[in-house]
mmCIF file of C-alpha atoms in Angstrom:
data_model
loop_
_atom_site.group_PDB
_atom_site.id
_atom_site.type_symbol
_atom_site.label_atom_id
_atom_site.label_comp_id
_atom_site.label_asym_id
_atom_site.label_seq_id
_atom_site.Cartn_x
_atom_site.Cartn_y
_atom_site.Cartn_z
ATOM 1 C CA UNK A 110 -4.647 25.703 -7.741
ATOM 2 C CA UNK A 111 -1.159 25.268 -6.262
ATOM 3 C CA UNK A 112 -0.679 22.129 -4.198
ATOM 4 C CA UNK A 113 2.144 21.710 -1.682
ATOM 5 C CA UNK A 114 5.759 20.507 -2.832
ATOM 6 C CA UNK A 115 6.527 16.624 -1.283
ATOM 7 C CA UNK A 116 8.782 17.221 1.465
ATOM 8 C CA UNK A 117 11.454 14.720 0.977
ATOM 9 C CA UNK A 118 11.140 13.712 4.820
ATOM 10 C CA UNK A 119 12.094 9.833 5.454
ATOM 11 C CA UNK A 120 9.974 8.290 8.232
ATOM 12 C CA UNK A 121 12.944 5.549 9.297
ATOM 13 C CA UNK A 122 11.527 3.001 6.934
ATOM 14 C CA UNK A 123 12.048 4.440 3.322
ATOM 15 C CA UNK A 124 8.859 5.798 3.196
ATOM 16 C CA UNK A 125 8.746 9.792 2.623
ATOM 17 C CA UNK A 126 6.453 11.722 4.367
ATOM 18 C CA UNK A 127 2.775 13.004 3.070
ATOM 19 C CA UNK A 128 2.276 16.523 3.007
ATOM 20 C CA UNK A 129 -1.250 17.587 3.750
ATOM 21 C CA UNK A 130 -3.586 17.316 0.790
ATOM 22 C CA UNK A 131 -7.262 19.114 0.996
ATOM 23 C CA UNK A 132 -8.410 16.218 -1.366
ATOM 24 C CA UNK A 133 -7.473 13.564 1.273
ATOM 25 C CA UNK A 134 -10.888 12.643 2.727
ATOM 26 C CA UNK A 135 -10.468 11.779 6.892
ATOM 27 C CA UNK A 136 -11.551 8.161 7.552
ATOM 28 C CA UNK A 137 -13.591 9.908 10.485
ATOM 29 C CA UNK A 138 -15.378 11.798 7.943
ATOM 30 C CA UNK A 139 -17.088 8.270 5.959
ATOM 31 C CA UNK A 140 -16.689 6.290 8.526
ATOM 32 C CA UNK A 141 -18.525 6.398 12.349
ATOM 33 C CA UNK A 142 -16.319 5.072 15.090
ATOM 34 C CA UNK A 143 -17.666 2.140 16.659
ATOM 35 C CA UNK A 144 -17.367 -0.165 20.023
ATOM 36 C CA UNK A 145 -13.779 -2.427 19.595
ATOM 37 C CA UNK A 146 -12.646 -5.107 21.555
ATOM 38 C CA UNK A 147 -9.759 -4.568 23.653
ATOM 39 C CA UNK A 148 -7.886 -6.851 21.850
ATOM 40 C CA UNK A 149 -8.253 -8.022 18.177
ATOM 41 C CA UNK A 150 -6.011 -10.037 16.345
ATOM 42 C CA UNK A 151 -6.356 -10.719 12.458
ATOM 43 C CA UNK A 152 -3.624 -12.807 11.858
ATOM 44 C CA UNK A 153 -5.318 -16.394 13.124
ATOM 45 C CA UNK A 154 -5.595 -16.686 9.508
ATOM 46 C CA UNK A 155 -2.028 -18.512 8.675
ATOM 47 C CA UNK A 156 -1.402 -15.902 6.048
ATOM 48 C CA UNK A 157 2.338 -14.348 6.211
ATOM 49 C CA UNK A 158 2.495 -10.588 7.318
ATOM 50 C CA UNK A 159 5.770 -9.433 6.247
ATOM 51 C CA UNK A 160 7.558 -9.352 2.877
ATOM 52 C CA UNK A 161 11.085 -8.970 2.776
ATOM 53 C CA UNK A 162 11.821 -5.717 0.382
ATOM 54 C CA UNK A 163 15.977 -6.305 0.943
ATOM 55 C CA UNK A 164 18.274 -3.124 0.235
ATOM 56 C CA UNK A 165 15.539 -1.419 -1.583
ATOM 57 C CA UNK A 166 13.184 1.405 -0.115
ATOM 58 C CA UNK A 167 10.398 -0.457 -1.614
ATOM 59 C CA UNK A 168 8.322 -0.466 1.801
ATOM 60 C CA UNK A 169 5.399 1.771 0.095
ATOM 61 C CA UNK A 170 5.374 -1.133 -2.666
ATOM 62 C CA UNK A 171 5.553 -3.977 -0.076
ATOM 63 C CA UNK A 172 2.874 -2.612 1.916
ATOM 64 C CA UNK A 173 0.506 -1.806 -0.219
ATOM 65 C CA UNK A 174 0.487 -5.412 -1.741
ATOM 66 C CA UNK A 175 0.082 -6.612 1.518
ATOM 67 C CA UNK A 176 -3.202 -4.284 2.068
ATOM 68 C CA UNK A 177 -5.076 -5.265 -0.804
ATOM 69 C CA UNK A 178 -3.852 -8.820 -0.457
ATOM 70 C CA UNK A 179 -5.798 -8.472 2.868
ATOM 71 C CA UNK A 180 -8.892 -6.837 1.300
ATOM 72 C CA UNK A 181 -9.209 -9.778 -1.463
ATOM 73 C CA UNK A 182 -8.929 -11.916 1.507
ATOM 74 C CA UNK A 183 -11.971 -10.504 3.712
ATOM 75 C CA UNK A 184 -13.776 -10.361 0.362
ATOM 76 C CA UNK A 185 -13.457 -13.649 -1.381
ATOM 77 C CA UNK A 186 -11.564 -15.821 1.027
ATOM 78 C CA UNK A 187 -8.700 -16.383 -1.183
ATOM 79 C CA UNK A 188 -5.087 -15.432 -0.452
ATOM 80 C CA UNK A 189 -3.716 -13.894 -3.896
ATOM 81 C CA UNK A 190 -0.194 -13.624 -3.741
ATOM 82 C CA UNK A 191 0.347 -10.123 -5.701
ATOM 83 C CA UNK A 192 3.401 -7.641 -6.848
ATOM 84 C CA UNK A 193 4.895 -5.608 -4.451
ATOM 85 C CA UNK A 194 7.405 -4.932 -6.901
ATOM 86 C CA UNK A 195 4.598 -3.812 -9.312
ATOM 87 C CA UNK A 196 3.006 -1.258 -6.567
ATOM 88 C CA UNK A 197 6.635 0.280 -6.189
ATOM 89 C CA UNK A 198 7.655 0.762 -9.785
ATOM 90 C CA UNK A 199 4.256 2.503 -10.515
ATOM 91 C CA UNK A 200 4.700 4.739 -6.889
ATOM 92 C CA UNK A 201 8.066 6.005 -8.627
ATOM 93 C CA UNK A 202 7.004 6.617 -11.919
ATOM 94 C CA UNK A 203 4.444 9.005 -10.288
ATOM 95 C CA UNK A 204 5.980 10.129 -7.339
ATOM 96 C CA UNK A 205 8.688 12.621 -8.658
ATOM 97 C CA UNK A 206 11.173 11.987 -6.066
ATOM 98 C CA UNK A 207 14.720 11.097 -6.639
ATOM 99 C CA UNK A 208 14.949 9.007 -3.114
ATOM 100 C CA UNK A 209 14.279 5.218 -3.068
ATOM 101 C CA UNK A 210 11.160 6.004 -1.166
ATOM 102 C CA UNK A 211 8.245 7.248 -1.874
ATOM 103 C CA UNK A 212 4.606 8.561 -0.220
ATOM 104 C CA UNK A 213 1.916 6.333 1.100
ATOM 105 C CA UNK A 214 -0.736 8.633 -0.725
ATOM 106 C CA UNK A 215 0.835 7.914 -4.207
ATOM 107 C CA UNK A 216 0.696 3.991 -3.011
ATOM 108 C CA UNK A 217 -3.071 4.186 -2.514
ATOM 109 C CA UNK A 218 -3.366 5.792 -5.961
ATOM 110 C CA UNK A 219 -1.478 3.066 -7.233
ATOM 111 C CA UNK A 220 -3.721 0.349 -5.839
ATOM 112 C CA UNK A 221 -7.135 2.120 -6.317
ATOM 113 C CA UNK A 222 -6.435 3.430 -10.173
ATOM 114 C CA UNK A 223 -3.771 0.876 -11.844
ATOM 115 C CA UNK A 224 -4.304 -1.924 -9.339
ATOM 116 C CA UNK A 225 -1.567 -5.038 -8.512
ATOM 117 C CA UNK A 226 -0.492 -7.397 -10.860
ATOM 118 C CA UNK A 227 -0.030 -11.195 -9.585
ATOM 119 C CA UNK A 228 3.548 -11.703 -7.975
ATOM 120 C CA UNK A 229 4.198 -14.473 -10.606
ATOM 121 C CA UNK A 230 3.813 -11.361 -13.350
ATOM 122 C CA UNK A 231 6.308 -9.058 -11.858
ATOM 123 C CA UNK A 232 8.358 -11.222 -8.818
ATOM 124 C CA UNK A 233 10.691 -10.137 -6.260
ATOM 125 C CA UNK A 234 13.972 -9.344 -7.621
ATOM 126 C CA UNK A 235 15.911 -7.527 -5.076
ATOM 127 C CA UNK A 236 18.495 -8.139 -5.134
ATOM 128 C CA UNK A 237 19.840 -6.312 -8.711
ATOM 129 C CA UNK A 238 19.567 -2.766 -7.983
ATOM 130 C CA UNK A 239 16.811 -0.573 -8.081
ATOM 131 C CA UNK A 240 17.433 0.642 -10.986
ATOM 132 C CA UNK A 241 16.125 -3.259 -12.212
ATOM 133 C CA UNK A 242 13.587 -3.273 -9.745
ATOM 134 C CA UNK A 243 11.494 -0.683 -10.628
ATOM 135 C CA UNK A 244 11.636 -0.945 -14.588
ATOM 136 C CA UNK A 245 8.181 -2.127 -15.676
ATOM 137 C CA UNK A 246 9.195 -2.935 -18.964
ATOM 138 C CA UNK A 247 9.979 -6.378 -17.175
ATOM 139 C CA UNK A 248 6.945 -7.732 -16.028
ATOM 140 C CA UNK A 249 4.704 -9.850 -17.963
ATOM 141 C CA UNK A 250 2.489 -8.552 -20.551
ATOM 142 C CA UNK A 251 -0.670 -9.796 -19.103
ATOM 143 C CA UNK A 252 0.479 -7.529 -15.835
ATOM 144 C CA UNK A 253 -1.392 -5.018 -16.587
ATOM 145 C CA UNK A 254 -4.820 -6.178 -17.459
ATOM 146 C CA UNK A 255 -4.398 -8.640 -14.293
ATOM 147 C CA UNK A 256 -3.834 -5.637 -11.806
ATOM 148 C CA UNK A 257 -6.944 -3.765 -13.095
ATOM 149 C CA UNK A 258 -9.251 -6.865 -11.212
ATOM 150 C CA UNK A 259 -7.197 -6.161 -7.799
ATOM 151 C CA UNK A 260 -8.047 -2.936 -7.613
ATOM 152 C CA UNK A 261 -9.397 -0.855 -4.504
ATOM 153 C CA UNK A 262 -12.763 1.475 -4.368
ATOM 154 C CA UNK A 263 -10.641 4.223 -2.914
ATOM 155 C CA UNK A 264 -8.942 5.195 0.039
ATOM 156 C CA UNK A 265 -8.954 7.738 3.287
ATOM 157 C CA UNK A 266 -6.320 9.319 5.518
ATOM 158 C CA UNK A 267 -5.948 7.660 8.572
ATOM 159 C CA UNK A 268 -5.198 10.333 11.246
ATOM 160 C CA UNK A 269 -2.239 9.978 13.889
ATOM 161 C CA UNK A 270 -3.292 8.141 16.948
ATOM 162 C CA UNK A 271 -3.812 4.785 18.152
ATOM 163 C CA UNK A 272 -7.425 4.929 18.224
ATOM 164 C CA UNK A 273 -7.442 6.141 14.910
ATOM 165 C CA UNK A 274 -5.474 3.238 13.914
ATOM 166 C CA UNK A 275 -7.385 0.703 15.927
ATOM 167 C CA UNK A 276 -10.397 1.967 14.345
ATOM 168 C CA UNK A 277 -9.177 1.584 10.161
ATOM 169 C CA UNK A 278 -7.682 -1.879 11.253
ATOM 170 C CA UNK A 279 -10.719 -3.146 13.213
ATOM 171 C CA UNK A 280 -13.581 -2.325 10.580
ATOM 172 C CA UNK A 281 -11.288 -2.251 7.273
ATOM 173 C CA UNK A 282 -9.081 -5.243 8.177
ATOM 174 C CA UNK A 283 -6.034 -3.403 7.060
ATOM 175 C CA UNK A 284 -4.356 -0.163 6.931
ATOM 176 C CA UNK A 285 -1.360 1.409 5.137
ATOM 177 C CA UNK A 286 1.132 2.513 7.556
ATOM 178 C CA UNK A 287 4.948 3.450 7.724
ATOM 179 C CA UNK A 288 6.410 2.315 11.287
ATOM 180 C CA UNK A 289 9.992 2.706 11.900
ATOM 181 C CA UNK A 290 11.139 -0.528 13.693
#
């Protein structure tokens, strides 16, 4: 079977666009909508939200640390600081494009087959080209044994709309998304 070619499409925020995928299982489709509260707000908990990914387009990488730093949070009550860095330098060694960015599809991959490392094992580095950033011969030998016990069960497409949204947030306590700001 012939999939669909990435479109190299840039949402405003480094992130390339997702082309449809008849494997990617609808959120809707496991998962019944239920009664939320007009307004909900998860960040009471004193965690930081937002990593700074620099000059890089490394915003697949830095949000998809931040998800599953969520989900270990709602499941153990622990904050685990892990690898943004990690989650972006295994998104382009699958991904196939030649842009910094790279798809929120190949992210969940990322975090639900290989898993994140612990930022200590592979830090923030910025700052010295991508080229430096995304070359995984530099993190810490233990990196990959560490990510494979912060990984995910799997993931489903969120579809466009705020209620969809409202809906992955409220009963999943996080969701992958690219917003231009």
């Amino acid at each position: 079977m012939n999939y669909p070619e990435p479109i190299e499409e840039q949402l405003g925020t480094g992130a390339l666009k997702d082309t449809f995928d008849w494997r990617d299982i609808p959120l809707e489709a496991i998962q019944e909508a239920i009664a939320i509260p007009d307004i909900y707000d998860p960040r009471s908990e004193n965690k930081p939200f937002v990593s700074h990914q620099g000059r890089i387009g490394s915003c697949t990488g830095h949000s998809g640390a931040k998800v599953k730093e969520w989900q270990q949070y709602f499941e153990h009550k622990v904050w685990t600081d892990l690898s943004s860095r990690w989650v972006y330098a295994h998104n382009k060694r699958l991904d196939g494009s030649a842009s910094e960015g790279s798809y929120s599809r190949i992210t969940a991959q990322v975090i639900t087959e290989i898993g994140v490392c612990l930022e200590e094992e592979f830090p923030e580095e910025n700052d010295k080209g991508v080229t430096h950033y995304k070359n995984l011969t530099l993190a810490s030998p233990t990196a990959v044994v560490t990510a494979k016990f912060h990984t995910s069960k799997g993931y489903a497409r969120v579809n466009i709309g705020p209620e969809y949204i409202k809906q992955a947030i409220f009963q999943n306590k996080s969701c992958l998304l690219a917003v231009p700001l």
